[in-house]
mmCIF file of N, CA, C and O in Angstrom:
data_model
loop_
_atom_site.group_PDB
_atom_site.id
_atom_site.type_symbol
_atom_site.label_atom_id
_atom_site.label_comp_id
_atom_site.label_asym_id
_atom_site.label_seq_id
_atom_site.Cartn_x
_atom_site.Cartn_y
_atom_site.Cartn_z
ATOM 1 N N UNK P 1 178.590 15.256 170.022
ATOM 2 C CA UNK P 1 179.401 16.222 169.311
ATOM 3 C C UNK P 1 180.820 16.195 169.858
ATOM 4 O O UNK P 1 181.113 15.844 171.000
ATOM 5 N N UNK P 2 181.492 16.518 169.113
ATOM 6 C CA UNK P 2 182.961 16.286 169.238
ATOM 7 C C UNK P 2 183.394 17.319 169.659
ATOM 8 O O UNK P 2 182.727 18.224 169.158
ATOM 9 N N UNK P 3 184.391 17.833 170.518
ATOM 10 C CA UNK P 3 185.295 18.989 170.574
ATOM 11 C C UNK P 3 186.438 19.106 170.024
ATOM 12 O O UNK P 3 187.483 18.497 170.252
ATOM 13 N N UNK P 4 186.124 20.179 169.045
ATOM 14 C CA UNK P 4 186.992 20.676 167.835
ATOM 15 C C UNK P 4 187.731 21.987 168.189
ATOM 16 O O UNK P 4 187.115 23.050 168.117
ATOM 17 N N UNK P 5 188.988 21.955 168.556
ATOM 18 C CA UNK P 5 189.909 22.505 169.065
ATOM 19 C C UNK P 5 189.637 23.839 168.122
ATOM 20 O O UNK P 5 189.848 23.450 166.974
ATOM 21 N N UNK P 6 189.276 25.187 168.091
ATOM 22 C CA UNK P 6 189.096 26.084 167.039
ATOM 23 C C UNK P 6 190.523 26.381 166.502
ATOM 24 O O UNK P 6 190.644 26.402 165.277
ATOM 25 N N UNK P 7 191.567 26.602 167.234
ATOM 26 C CA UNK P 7 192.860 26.223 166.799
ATOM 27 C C UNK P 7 193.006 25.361 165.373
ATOM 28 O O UNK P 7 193.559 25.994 164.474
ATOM 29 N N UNK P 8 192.670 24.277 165.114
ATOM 30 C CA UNK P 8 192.790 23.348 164.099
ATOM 31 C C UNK P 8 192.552 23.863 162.334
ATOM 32 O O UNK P 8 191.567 24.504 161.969
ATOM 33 N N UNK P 9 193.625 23.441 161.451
ATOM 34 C CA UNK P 9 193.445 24.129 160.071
ATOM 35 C C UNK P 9 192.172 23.167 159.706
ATOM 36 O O UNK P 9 191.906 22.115 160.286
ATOM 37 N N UNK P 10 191.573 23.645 158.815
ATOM 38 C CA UNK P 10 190.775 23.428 157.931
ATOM 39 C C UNK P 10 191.234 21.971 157.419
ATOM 40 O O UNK P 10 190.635 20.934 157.704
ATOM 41 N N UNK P 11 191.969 22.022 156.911
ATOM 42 C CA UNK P 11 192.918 20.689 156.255
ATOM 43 C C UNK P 11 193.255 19.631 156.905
ATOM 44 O O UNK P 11 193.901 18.697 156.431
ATOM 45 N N UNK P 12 192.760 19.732 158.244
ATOM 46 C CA UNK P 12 193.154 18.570 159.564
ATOM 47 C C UNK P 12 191.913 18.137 159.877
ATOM 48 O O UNK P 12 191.867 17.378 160.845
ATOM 49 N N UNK P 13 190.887 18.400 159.339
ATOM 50 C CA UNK P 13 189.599 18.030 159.701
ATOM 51 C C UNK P 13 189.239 16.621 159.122
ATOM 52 O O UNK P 13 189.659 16.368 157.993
ATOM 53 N N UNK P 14 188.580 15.782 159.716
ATOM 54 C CA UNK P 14 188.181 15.064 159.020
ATOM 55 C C UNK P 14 186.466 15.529 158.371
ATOM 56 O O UNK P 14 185.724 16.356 158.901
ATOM 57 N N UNK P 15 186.250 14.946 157.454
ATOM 58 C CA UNK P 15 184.981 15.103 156.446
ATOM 59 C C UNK P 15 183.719 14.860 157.781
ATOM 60 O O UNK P 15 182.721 15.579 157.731
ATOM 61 N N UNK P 16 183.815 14.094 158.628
ATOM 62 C CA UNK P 16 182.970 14.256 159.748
ATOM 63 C C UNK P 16 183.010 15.381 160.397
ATOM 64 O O UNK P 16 181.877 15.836 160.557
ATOM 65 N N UNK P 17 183.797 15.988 160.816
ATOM 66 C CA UNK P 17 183.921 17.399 161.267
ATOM 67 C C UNK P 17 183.809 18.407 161.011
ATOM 68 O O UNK P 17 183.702 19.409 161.718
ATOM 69 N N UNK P 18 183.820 18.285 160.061
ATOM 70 C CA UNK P 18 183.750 19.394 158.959
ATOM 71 C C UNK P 18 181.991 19.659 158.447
ATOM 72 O O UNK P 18 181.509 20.781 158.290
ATOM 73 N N UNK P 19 181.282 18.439 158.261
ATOM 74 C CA UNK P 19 180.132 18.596 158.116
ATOM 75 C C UNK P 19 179.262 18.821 159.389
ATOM 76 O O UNK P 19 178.194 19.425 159.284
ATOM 77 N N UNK P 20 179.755 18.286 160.743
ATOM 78 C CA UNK P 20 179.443 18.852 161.503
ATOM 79 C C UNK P 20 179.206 20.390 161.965
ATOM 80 O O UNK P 20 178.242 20.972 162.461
ATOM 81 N N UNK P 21 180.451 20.772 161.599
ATOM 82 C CA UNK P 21 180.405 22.597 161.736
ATOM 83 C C UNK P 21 179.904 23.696 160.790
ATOM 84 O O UNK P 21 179.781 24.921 160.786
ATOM 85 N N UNK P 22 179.628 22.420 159.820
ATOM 86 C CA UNK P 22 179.223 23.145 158.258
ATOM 87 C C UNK P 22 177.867 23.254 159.161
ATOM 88 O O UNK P 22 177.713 24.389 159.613
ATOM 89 N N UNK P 23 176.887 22.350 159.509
ATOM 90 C CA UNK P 23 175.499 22.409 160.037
ATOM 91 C C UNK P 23 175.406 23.172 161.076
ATOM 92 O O UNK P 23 174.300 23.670 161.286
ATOM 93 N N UNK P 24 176.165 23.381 161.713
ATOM 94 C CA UNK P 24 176.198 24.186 163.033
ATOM 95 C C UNK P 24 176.337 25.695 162.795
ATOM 96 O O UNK P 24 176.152 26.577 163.634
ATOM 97 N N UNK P 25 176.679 25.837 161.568
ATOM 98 C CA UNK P 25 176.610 27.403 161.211
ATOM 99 C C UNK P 25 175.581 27.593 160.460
ATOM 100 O O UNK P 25 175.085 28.718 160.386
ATOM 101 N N UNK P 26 175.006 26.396 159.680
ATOM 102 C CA UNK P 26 173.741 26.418 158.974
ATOM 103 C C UNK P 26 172.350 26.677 160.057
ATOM 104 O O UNK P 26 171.317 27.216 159.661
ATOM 105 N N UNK P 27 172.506 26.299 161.141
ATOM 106 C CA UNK P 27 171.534 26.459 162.231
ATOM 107 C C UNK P 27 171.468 27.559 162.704
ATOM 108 O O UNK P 27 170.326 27.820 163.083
ATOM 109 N N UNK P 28 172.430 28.610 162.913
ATOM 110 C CA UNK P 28 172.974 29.833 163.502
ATOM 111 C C UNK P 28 172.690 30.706 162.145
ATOM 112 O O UNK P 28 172.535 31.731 162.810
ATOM 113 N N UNK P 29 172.580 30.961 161.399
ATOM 114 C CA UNK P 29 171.279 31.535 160.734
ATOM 115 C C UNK P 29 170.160 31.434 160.837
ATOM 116 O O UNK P 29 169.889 30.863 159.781
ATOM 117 N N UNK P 30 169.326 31.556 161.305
ATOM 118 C CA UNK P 30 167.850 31.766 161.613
ATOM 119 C C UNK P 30 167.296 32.763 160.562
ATOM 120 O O UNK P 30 166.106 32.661 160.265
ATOM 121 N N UNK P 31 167.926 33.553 160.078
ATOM 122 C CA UNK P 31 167.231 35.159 160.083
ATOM 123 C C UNK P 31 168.205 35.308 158.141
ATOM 124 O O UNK P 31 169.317 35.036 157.689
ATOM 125 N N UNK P 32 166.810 35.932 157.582
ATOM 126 C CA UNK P 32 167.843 36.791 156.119
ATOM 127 C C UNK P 32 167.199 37.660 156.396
ATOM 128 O O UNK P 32 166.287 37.682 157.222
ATOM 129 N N UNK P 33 167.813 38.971 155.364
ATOM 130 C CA UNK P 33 167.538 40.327 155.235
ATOM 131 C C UNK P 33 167.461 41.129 153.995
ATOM 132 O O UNK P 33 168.339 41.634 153.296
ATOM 133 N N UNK P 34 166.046 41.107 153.904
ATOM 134 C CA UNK P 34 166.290 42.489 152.942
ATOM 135 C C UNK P 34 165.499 41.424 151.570
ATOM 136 O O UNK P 34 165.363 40.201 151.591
ATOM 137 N N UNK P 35 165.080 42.397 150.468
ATOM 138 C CA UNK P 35 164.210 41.410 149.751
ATOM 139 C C UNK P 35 164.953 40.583 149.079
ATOM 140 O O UNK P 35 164.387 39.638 148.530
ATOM 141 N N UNK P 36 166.252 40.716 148.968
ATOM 142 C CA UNK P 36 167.431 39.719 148.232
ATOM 143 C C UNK P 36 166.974 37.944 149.021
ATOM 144 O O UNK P 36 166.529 36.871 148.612
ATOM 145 N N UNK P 37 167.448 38.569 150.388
ATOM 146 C CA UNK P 37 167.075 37.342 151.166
ATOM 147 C C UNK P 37 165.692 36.791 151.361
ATOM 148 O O UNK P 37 165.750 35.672 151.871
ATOM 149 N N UNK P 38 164.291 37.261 151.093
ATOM 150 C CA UNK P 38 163.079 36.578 150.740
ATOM 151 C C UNK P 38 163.196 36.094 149.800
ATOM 152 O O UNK P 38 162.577 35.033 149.885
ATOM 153 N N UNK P 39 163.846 36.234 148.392
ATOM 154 C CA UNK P 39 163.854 35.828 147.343
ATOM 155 C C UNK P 39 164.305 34.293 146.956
ATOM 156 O O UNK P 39 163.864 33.286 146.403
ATOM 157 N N UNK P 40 165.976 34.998 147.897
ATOM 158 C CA UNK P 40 167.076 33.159 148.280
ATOM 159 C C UNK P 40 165.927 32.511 149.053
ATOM 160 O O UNK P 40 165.966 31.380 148.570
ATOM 161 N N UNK P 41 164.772 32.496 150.080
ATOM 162 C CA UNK P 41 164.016 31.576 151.054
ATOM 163 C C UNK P 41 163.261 31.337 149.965
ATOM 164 O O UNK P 41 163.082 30.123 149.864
ATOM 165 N N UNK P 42 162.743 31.941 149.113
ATOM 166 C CA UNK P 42 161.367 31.528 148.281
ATOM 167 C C UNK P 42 162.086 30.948 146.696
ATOM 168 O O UNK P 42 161.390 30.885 145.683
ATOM 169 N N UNK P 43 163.246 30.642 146.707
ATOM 170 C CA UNK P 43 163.455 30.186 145.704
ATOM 171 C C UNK P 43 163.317 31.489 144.144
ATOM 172 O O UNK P 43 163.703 30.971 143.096
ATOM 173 N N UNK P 44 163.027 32.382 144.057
ATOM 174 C CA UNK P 44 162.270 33.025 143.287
ATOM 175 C C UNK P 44 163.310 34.341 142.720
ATOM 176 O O UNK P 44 164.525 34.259 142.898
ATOM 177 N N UNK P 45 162.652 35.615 141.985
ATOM 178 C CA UNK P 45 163.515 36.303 141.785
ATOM 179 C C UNK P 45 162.580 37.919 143.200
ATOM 180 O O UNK P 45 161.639 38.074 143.978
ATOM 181 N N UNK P 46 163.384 38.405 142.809
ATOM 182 C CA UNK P 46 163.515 39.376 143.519
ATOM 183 C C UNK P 46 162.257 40.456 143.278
ATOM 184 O O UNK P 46 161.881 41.226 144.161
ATOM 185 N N UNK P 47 161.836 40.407 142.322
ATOM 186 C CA UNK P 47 160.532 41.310 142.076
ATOM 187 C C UNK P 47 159.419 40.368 142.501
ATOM 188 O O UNK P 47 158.521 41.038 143.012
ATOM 189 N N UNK P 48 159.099 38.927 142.485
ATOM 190 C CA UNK P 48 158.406 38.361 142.757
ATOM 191 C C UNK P 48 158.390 38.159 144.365
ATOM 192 O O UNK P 48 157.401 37.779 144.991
ATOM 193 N N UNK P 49 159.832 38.524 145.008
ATOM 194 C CA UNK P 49 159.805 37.831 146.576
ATOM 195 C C UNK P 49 159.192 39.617 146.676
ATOM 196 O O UNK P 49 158.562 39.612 147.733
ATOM 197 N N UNK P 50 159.140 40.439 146.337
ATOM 198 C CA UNK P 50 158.709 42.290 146.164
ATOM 199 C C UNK P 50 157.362 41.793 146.706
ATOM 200 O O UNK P 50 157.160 41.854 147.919
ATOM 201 N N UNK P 51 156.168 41.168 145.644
ATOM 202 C CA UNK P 51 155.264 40.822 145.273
ATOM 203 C C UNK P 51 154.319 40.300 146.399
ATOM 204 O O UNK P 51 153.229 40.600 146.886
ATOM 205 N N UNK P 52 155.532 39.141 146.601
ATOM 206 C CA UNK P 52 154.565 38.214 147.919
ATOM 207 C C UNK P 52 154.310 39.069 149.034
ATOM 208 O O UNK P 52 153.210 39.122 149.585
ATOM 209 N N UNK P 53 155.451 39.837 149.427
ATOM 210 C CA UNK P 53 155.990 40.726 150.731
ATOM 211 C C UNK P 53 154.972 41.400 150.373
ATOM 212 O O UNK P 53 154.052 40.649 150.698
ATOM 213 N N UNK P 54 154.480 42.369 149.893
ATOM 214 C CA UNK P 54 153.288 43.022 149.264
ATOM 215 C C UNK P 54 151.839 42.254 149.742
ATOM 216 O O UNK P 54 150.884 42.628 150.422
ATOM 217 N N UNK P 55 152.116 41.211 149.156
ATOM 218 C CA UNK P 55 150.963 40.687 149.833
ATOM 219 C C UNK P 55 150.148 40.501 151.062
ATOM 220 O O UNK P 55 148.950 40.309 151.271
ATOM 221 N N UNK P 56 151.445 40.649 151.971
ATOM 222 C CA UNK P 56 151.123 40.465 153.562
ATOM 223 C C UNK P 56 150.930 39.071 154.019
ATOM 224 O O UNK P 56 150.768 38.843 155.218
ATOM 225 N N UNK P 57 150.937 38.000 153.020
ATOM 226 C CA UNK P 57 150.860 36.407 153.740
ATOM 227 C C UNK P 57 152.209 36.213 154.512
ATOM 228 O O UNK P 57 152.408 35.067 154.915
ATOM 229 N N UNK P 58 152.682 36.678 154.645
ATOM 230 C CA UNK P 58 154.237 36.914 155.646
ATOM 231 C C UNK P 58 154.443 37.824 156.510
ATOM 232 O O UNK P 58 155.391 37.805 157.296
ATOM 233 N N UNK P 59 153.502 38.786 156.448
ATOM 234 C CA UNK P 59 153.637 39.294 157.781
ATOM 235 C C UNK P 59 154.425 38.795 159.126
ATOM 236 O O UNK P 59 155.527 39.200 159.497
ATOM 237 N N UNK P 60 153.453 37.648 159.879
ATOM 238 C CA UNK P 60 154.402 37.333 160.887
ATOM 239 C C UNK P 60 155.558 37.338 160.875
ATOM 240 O O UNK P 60 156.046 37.562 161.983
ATOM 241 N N UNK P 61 156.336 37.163 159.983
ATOM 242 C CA UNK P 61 157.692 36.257 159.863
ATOM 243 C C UNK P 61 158.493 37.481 159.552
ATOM 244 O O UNK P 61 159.682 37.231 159.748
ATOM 245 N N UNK P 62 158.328 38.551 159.196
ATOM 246 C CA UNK P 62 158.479 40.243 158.739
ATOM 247 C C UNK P 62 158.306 40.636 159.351
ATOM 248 O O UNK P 62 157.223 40.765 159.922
ATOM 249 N N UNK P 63 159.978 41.333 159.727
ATOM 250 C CA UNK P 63 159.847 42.671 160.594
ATOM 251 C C UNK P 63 161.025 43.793 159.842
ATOM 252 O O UNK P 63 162.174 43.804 159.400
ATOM 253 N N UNK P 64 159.668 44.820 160.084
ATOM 254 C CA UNK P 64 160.454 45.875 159.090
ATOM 255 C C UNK P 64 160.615 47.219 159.668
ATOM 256 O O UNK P 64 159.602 47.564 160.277
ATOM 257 N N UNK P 65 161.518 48.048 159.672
ATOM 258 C CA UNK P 65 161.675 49.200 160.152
ATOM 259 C C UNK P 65 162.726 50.124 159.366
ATOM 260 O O UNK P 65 163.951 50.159 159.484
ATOM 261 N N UNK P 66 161.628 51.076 158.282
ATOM 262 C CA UNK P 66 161.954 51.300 157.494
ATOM 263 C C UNK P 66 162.359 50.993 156.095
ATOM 264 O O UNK P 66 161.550 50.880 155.174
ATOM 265 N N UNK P 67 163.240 50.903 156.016
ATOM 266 C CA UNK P 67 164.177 50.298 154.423
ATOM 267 C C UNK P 67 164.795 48.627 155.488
ATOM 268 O O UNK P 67 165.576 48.012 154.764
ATOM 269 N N UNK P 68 164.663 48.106 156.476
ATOM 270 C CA UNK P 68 165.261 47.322 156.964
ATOM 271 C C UNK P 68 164.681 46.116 156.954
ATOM 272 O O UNK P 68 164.201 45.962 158.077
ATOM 273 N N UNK P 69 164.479 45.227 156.324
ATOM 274 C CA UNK P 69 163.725 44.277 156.542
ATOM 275 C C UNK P 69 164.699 42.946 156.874
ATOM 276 O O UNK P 69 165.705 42.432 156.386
ATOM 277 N N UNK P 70 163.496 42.623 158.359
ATOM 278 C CA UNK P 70 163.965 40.863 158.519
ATOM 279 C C UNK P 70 163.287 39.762 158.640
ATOM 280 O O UNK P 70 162.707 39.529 159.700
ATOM 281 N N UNK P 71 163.256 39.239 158.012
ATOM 282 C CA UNK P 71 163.026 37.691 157.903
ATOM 283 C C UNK P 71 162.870 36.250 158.539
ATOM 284 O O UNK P 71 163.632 35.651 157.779
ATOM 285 N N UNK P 72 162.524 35.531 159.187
ATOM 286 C CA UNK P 72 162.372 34.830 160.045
ATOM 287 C C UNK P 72 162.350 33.361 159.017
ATOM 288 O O UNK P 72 161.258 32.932 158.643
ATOM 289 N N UNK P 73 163.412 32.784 158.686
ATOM 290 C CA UNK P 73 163.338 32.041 157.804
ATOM 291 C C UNK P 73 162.169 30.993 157.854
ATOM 292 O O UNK P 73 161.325 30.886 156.964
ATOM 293 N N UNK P 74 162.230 30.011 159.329
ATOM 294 C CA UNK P 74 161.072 29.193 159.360
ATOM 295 C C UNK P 74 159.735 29.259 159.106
ATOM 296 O O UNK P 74 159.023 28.689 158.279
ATOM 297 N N UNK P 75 159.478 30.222 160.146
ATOM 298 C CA UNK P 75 158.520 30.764 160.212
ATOM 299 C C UNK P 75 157.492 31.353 158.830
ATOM 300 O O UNK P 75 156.330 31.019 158.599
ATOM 301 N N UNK P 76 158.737 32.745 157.701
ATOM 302 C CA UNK P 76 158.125 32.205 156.424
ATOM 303 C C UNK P 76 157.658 30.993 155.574
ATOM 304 O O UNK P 76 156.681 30.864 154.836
ATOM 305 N N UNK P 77 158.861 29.978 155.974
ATOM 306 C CA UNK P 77 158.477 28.951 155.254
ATOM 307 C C UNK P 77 157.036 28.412 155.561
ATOM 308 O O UNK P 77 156.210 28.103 154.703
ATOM 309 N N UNK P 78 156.914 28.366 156.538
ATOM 310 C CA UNK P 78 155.610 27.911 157.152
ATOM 311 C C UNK P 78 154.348 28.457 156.646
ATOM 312 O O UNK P 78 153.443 27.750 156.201
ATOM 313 N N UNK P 79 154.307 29.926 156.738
ATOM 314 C CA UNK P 79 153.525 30.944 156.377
ATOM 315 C C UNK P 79 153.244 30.470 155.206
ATOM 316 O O UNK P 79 152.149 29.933 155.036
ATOM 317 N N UNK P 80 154.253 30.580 154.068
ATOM 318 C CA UNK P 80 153.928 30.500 152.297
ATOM 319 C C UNK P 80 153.356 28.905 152.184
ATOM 320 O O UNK P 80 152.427 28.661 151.414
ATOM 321 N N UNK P 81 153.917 27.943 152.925
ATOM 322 C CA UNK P 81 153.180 26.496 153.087
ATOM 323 C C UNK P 81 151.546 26.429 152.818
ATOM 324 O O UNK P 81 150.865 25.705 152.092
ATOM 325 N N UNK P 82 151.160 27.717 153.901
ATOM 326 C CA UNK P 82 149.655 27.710 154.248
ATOM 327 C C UNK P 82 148.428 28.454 153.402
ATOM 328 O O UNK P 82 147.212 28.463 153.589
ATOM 329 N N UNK P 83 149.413 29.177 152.221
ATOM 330 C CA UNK P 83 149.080 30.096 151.766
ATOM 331 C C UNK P 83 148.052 29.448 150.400
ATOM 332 O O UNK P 83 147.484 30.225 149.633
#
């Protein structure tokens, strides 16, 4: 990995660098929230990601407290894999 001066515009990047940091923030998400974000992981709409969550085959990957729900992206994926 390269050291990318955070200083540097956007516009000075080369297309290697740039996809580099594009992935590096893609990794640093781990986690969505809320049934909007089960929906974006499951591809699906929003009454249906309601549905699955309902179901409890995601449990593990769900943690909820209250109206707060979070998500464990992999980990769902894994879960609905097995399902």
């Amino acid at each position: 990995m390269k050291n990318i001066n955070p200083q540097t515009p956007i516009w000075k990047l080369t297309v290697e660098e740039f996809l580099e940091i594009s992935q590096k923030i893609n990794l640093e998400s781990k986690y969505e929230y809320g049934l909007k974000g089960l929906a974006k992981i499951l591809g699906c709409s929003v009454s249906k990601a309601s549905e699955i969550k309902s179901s409890r085959i995601l449990d593990e990957a769900i943690i909820q407290n209250g109206n707060i729900i979070i998500i464990d992206k992999e980990k769902a994926l894994q879960l609905f894999a097995k399902k």
